[in-house]
CSV table of C-alpha atoms in Angstrom, one decimal:
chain,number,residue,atom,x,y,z
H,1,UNK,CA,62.1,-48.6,70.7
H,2,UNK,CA,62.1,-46.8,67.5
H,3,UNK,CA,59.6,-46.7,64.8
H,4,UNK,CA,61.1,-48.5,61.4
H,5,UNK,CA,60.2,-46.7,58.5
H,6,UNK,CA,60.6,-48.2,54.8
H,7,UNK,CA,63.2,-45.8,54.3
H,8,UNK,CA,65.6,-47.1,56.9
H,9,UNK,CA,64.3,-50.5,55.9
H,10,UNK,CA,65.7,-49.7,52.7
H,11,UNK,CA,69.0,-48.0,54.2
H,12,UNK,CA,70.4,-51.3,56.4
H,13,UNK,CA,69.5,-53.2,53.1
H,14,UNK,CA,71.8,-50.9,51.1
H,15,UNK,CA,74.1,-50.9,54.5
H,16,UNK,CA,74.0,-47.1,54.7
H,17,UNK,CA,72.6,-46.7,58.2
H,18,UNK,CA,74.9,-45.2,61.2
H,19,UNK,CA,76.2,-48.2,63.2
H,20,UNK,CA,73.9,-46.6,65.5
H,21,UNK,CA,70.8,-47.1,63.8
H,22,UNK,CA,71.7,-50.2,62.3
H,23,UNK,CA,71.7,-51.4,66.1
H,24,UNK,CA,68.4,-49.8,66.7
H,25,UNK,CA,66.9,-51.7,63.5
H,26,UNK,CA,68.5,-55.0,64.6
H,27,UNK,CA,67.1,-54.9,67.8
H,28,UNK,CA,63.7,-54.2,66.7
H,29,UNK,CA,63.9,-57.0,63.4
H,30,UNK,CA,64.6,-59.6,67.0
H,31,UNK,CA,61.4,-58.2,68.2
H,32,UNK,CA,59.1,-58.1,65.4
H,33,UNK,CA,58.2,-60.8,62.9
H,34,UNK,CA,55.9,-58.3,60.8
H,35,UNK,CA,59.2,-56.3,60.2
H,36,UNK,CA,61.3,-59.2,59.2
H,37,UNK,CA,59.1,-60.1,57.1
H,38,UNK,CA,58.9,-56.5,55.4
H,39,UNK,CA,62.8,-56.8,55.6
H,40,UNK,CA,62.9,-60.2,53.8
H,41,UNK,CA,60.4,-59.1,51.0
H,42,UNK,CA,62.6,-56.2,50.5
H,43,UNK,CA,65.5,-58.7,50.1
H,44,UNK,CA,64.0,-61.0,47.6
H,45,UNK,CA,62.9,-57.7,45.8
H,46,UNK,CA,66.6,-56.7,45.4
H,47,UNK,CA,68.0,-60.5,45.1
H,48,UNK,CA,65.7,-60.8,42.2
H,49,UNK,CA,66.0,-57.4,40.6
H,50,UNK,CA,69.4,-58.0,40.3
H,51,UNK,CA,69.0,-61.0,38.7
H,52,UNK,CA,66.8,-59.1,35.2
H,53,UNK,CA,67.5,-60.4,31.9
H,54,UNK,CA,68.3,-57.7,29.5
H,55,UNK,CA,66.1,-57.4,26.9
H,56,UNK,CA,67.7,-58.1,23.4
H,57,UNK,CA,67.1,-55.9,20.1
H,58,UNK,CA,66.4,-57.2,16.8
H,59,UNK,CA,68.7,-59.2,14.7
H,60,UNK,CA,71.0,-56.8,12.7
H,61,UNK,CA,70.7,-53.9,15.0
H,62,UNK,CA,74.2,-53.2,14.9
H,63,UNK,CA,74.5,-53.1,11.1
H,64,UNK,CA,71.3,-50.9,10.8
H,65,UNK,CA,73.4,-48.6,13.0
H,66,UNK,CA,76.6,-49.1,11.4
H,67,UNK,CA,74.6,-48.6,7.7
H,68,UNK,CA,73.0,-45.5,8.4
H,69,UNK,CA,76.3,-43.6,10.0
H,70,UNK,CA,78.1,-44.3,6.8
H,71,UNK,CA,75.3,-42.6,5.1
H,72,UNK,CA,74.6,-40.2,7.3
H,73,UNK,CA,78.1,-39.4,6.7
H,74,UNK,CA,78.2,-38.3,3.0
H,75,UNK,CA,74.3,-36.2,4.1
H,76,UNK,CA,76.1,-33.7,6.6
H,77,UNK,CA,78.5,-32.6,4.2
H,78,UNK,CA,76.0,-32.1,1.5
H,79,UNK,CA,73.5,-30.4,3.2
H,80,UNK,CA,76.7,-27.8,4.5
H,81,UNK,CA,77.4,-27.7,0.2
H,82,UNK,CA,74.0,-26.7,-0.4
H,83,UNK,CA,73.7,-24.0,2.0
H,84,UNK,CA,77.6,-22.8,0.9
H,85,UNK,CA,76.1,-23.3,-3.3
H,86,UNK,CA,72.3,-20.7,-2.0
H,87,UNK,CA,74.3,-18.0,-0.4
H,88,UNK,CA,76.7,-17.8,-3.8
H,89,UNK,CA,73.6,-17.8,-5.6
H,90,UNK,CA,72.2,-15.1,-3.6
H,91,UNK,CA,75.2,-13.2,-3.9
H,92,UNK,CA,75.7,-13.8,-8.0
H,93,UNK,CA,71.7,-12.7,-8.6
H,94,UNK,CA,72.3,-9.4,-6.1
H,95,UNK,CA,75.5,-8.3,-7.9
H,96,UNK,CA,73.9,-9.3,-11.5
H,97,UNK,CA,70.5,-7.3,-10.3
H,98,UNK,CA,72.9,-3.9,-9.6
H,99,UNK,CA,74.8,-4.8,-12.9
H,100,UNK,CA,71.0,-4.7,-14.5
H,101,UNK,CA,70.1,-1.6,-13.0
H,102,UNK,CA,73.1,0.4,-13.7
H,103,UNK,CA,72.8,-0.8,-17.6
H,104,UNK,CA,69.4,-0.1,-17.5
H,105,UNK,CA,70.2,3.6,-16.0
H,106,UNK,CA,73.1,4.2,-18.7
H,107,UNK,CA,70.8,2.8,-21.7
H,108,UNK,CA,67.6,5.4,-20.3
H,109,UNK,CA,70.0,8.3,-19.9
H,110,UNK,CA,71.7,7.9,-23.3
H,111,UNK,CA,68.6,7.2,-25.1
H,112,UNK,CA,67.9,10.6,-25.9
H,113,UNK,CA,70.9,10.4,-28.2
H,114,UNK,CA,70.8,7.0,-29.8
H,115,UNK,CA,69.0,7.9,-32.7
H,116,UNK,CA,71.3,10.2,-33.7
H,117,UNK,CA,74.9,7.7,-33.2
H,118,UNK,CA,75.9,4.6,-35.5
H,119,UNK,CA,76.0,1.4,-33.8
H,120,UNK,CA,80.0,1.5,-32.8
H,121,UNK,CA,79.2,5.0,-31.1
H,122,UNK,CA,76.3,3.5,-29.3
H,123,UNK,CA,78.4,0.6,-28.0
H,124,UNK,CA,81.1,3.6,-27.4
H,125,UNK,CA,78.7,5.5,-25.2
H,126,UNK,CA,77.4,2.8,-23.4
H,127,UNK,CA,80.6,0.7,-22.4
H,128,UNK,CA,81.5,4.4,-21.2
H,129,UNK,CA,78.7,4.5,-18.9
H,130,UNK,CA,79.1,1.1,-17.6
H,131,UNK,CA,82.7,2.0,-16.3
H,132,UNK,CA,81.7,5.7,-15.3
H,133,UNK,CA,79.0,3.7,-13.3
H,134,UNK,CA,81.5,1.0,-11.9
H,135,UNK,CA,84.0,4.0,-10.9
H,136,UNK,CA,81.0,5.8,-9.4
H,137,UNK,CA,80.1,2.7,-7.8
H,138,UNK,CA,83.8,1.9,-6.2
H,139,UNK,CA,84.0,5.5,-5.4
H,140,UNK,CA,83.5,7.5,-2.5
H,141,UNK,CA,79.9,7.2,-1.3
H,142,UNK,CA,78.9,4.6,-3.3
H,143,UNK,CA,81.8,2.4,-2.2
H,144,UNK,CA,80.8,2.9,1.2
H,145,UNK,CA,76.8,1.8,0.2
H,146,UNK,CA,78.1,-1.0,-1.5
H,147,UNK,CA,80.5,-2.2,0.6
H,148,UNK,CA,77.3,-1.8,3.3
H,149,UNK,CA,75.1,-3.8,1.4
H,150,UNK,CA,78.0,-6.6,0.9
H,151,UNK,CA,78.5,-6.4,4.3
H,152,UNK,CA,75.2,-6.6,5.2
H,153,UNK,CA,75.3,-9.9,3.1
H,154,UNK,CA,77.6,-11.7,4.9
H,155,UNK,CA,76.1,-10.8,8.2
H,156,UNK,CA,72.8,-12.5,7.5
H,157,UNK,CA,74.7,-15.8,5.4
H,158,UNK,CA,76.7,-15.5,8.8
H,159,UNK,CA,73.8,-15.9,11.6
H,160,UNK,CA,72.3,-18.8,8.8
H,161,UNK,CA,75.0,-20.6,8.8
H,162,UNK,CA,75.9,-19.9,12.6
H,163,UNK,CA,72.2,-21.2,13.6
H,164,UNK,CA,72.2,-23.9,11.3
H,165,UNK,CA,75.8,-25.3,12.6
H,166,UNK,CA,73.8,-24.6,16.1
H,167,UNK,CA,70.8,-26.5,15.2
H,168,UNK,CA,72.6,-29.5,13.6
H,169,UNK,CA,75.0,-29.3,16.5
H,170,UNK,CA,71.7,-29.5,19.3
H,171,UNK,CA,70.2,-32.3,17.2
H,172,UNK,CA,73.3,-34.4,17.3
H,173,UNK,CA,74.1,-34.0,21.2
H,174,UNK,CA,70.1,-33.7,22.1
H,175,UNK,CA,70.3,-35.3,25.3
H,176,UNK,CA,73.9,-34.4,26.2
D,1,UNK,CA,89.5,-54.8,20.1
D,2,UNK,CA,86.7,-56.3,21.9
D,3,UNK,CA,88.1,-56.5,24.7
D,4,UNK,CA,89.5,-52.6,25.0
D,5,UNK,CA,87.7,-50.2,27.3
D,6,UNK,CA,85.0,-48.0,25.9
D,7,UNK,CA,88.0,-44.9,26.0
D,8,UNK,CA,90.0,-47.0,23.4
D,9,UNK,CA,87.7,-47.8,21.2
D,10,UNK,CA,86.6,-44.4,20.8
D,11,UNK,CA,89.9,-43.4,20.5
D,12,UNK,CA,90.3,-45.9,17.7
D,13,UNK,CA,87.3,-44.7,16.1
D,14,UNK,CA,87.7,-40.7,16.4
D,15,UNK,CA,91.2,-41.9,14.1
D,16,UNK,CA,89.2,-43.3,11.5
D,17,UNK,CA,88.3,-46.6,11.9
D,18,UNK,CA,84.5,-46.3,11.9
D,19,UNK,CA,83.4,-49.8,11.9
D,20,UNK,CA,85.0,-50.1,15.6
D,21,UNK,CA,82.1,-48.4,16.6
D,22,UNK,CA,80.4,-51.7,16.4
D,23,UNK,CA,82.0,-53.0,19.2
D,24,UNK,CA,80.0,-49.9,21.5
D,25,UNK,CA,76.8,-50.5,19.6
D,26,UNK,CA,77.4,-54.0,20.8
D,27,UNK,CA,78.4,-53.4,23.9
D,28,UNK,CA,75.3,-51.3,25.2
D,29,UNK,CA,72.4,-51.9,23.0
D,30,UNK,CA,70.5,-54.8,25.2
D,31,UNK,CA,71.3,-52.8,28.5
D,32,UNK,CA,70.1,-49.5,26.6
D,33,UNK,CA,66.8,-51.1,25.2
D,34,UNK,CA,65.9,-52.6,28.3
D,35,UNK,CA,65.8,-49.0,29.6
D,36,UNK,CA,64.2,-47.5,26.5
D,37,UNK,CA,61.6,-50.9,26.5
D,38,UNK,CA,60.5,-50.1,29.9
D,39,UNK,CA,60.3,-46.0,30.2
D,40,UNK,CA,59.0,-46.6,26.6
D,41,UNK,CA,56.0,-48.9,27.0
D,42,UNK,CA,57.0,-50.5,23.4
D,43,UNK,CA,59.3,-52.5,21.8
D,44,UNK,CA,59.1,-50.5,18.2
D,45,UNK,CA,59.9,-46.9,19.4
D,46,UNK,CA,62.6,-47.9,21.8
D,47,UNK,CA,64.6,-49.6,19.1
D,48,UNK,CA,64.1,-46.9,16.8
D,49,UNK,CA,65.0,-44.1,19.2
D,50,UNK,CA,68.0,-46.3,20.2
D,51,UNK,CA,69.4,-45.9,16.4
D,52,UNK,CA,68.9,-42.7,16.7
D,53,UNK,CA,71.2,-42.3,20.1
D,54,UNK,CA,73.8,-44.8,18.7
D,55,UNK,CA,73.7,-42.0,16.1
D,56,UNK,CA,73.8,-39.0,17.8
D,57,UNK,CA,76.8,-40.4,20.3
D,58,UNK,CA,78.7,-41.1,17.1
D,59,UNK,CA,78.2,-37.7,15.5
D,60,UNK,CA,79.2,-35.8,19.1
D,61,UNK,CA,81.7,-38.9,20.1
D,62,UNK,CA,84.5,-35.4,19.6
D,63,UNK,CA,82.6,-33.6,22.4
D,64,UNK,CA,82.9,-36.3,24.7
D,65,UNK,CA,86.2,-35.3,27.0
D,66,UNK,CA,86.4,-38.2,29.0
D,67,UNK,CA,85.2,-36.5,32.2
D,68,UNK,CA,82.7,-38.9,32.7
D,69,UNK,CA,82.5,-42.7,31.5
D,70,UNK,CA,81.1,-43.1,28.4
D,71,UNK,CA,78.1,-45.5,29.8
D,72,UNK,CA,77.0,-42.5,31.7
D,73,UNK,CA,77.2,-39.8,28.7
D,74,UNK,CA,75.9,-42.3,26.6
D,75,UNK,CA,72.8,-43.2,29.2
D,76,UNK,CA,72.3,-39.2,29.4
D,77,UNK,CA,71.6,-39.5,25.6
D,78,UNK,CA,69.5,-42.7,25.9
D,79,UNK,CA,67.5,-41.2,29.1
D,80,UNK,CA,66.9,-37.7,27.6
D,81,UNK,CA,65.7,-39.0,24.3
D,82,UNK,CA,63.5,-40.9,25.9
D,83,UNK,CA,61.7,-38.1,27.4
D,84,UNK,CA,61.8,-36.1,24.6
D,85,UNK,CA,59.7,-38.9,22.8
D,86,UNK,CA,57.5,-39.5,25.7
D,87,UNK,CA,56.8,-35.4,25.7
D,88,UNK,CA,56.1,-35.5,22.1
D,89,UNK,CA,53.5,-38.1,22.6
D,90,UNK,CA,51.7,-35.7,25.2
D,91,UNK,CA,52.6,-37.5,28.2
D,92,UNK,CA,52.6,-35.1,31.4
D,93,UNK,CA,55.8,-37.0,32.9
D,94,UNK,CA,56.6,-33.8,34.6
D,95,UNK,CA,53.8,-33.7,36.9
D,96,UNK,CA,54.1,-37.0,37.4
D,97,UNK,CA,57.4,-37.5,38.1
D,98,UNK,CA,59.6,-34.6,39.2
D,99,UNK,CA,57.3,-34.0,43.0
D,100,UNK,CA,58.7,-36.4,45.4
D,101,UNK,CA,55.2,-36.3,46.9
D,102,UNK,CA,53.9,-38.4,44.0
D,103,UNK,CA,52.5,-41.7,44.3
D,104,UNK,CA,51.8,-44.5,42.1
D,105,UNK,CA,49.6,-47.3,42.9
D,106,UNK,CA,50.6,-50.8,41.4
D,107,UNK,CA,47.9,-52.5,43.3
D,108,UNK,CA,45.5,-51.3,40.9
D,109,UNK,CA,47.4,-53.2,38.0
D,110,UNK,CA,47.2,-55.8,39.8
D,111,UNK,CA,44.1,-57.6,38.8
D,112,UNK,CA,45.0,-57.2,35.1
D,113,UNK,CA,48.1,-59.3,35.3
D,114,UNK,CA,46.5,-62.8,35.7
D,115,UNK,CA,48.8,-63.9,38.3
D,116,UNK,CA,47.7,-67.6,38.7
D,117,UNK,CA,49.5,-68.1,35.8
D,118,UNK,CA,53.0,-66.3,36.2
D,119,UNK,CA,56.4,-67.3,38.3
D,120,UNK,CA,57.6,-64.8,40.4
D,121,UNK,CA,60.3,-63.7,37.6
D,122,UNK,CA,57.8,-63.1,35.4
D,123,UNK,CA,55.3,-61.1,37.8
D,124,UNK,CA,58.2,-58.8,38.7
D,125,UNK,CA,59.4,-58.3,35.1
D,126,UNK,CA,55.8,-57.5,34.3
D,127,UNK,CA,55.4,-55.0,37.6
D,128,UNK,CA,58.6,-52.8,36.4
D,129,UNK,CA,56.9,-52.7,33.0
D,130,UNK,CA,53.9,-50.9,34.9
D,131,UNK,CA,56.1,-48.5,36.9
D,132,UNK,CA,56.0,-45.0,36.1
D,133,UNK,CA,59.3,-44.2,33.6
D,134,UNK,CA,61.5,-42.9,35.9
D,135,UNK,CA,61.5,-45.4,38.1
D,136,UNK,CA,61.4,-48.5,36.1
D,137,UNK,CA,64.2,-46.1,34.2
D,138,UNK,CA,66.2,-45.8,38.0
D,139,UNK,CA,65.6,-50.0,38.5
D,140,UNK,CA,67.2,-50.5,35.1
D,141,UNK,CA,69.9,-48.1,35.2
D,142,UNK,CA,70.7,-49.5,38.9
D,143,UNK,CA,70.2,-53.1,38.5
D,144,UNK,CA,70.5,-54.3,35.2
D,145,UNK,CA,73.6,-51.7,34.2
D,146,UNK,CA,75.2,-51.3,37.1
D,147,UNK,CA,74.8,-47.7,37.7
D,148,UNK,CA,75.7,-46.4,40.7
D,149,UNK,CA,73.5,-43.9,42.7
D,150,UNK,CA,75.9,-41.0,41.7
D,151,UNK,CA,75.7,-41.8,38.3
D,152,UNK,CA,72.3,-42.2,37.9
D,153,UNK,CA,71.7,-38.7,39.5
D,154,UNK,CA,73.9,-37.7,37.0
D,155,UNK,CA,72.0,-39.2,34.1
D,156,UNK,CA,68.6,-38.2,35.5
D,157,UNK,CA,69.9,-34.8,36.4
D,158,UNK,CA,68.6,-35.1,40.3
D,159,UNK,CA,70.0,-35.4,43.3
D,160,UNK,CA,71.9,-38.5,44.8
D,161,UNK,CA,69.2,-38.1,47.4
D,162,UNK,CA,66.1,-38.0,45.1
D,163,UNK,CA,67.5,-41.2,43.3
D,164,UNK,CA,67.7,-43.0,46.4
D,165,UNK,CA,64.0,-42.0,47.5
D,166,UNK,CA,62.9,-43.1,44.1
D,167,UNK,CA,64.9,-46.4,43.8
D,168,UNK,CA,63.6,-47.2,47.9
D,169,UNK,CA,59.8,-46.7,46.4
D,170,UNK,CA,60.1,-48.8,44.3
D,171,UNK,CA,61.8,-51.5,45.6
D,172,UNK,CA,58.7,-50.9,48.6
D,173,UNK,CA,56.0,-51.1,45.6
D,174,UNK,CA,57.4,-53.8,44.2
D,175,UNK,CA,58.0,-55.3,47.7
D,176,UNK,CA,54.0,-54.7,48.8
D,177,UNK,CA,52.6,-56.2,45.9
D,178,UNK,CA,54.3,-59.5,46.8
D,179,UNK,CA,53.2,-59.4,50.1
D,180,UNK,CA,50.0,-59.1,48.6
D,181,UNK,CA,49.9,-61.9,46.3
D,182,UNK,CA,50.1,-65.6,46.6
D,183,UNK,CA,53.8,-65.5,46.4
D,184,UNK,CA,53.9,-63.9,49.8
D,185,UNK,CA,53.3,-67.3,51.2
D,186,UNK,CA,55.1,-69.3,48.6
D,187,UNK,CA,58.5,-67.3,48.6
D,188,UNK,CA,58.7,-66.2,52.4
């Protein structure tokens, strides 16, 4: 005589008891009404479960669906334009603030001798500085900070755009 | 096309023809709110999260291989967003769920369901909507959609054998509260 548990109970019910212990079960179901009638509760349990309605969704479910992955759609581009449009911006107002700078340097260096100049030597002086700058600028060491601070740039635009391709990507599959 | 399996139509749709995607929203949005309905608790949040998984199978529908069917990457989707939205409501499902040494007691929902007045189909239906979400989740997944154990482990990210204990509980839950009630004696 063994002891049924409502595990094995469950087991024979699914048939995955050893021929062995199905045997044992059997023999014991002969013997004990209390257990058939656990056994047959278990049976109505699963005849019935199988036989659940599915719950339906609202009417138009599949066009809501349908609607919003059209627009959803034209959005993911967008959003990739907008973050493509800041990091042009960023770069335009960097390279317009060093162009600022270096006029500003040329205009306070020459100012000592403005008074002095007509307007065409003025413009003379000063579109001689701006290219003096520029060929300091693509020169030698400050080349090399410049081409750092561009590269530093695209480094940072790089992770952004990296996590934000991540983020959208772990919103999408969240779940998967 | 409606008759195409779920690999063709996604085939169909990963070429360009969107609006075959209808025929998979069609094909597994009951089964998938019956889950979502039940591990939900509510019939306004599991149709809204199940736009959002319709949507976020369609945006990844490139990373599916085709290693497993799509019912069970799609149910992964359905089953994990639904914790995610239980978690953001506060819900300690973890500590209620994951232990295999949990229990649940139906019997003390018992007296609120008005019994007297209910068929056995409609007792049951009600009693899975008081199970804890994982297993009124597991009954779904296994009985309404077909499931097997394997693939629900899958889904659920357990073991074969942790499915089984949990689909075997409550069946036995389910089971003792009849043998409690009046339609012990009706039914047997």
């Amino acid at each position: 005589m063994i002891q049924v548990t409502d595990d094995m109970l469950n087991s024979y019910l699914d048939g995955e008891l050893s021929s062995e212990d199905s045997k044992q079960v059997k023999a014991e179901l002969l013997s004990s009404e209390e257990l058939q009638k656990r056994l047959n509760t278990l049976k109505l349990v699963h005849k019935k479960l199988y036989s659940l309605k599915e719950d339906e969704v609202s009417a138009g479910f599949t066009s809501k669906v349908m609607s919003k992955i059209g627009r959803r759609k034209l959005a993911v581009p967008k959003q990739q334009k907008y973050f493509i449009f800041s990091v042009a911006a960023f770069i335009t107002i960097l390279c317009l603030v060093i162009l600022g700078f270096s006029i500003s340097a040329i205009i306070s260096s020459s100012s000592a001798a403005k008074e002095s100049l007509n307007i065409v030597d003025t413009v003379d002086v000063l579109s001689t500085g701006l290219v003096n700058f520029i060929k300091h600028l693509f020169s030698g060491k400050g080349l090399s900070i410049l081409g750092s601070v561009f590269s530093l740039v695209i480094i940072i635009s790089g992770y952004f755009f990296f996590e934000m391709q991540k983020r959208s990507k772990a919103n999408l599959g969240n779940g998967l | 096309m409606k008759n195409f399996s779920d690999q063709e139509i996604i085939d169909s749709v990963l070429k360009g023809n969107e609006s075959d995607y209808s025929i998979i929203v069609d094909r597994y949005k009951n089964k998938a709110f019956s889950m979502l309905k039940r591990m939900l608790k509510n019939e306004f949040d599991a149709e809204e999260i199940l736009q959002d998984c319709f949507l976020k199978a369609y945006n990844s529908l490139r990373s599916f291989k085709g290693e497993a069917k799509f019912s069970t990457w799609f149910y992964k989707i359905v089953y994990n967003s639904a914790l995610t939205k239980l978690s953001s409501r506060k819900r300690k499902i973890e500590s209620e769920m994951s232990s295999l040494d949990d229990h649940f007691n139906l019997a003390s929902d018992y007296d609120s369901m008005d019994v007297e007045k209910k068929d056995l189909d409609e007792f049951l239906q009600e009693t899975i909507n008081k199970l804890p979400e994982r297993y009124s989740a597991i009954i779904i997944m296994y009985y309404l959609n077909q499931l097997s154990i394997e693939e629900i482990s899958e889904v659920m990210h357990i073991s074969v054998s942790n499915v089984k204990v949990m689909l075997h509980r409550s069946r036995n839950a389910l089971r003792d509260l009849i043998l409690n009630s009046r339609f012990a004696e009706e039914m047997i």
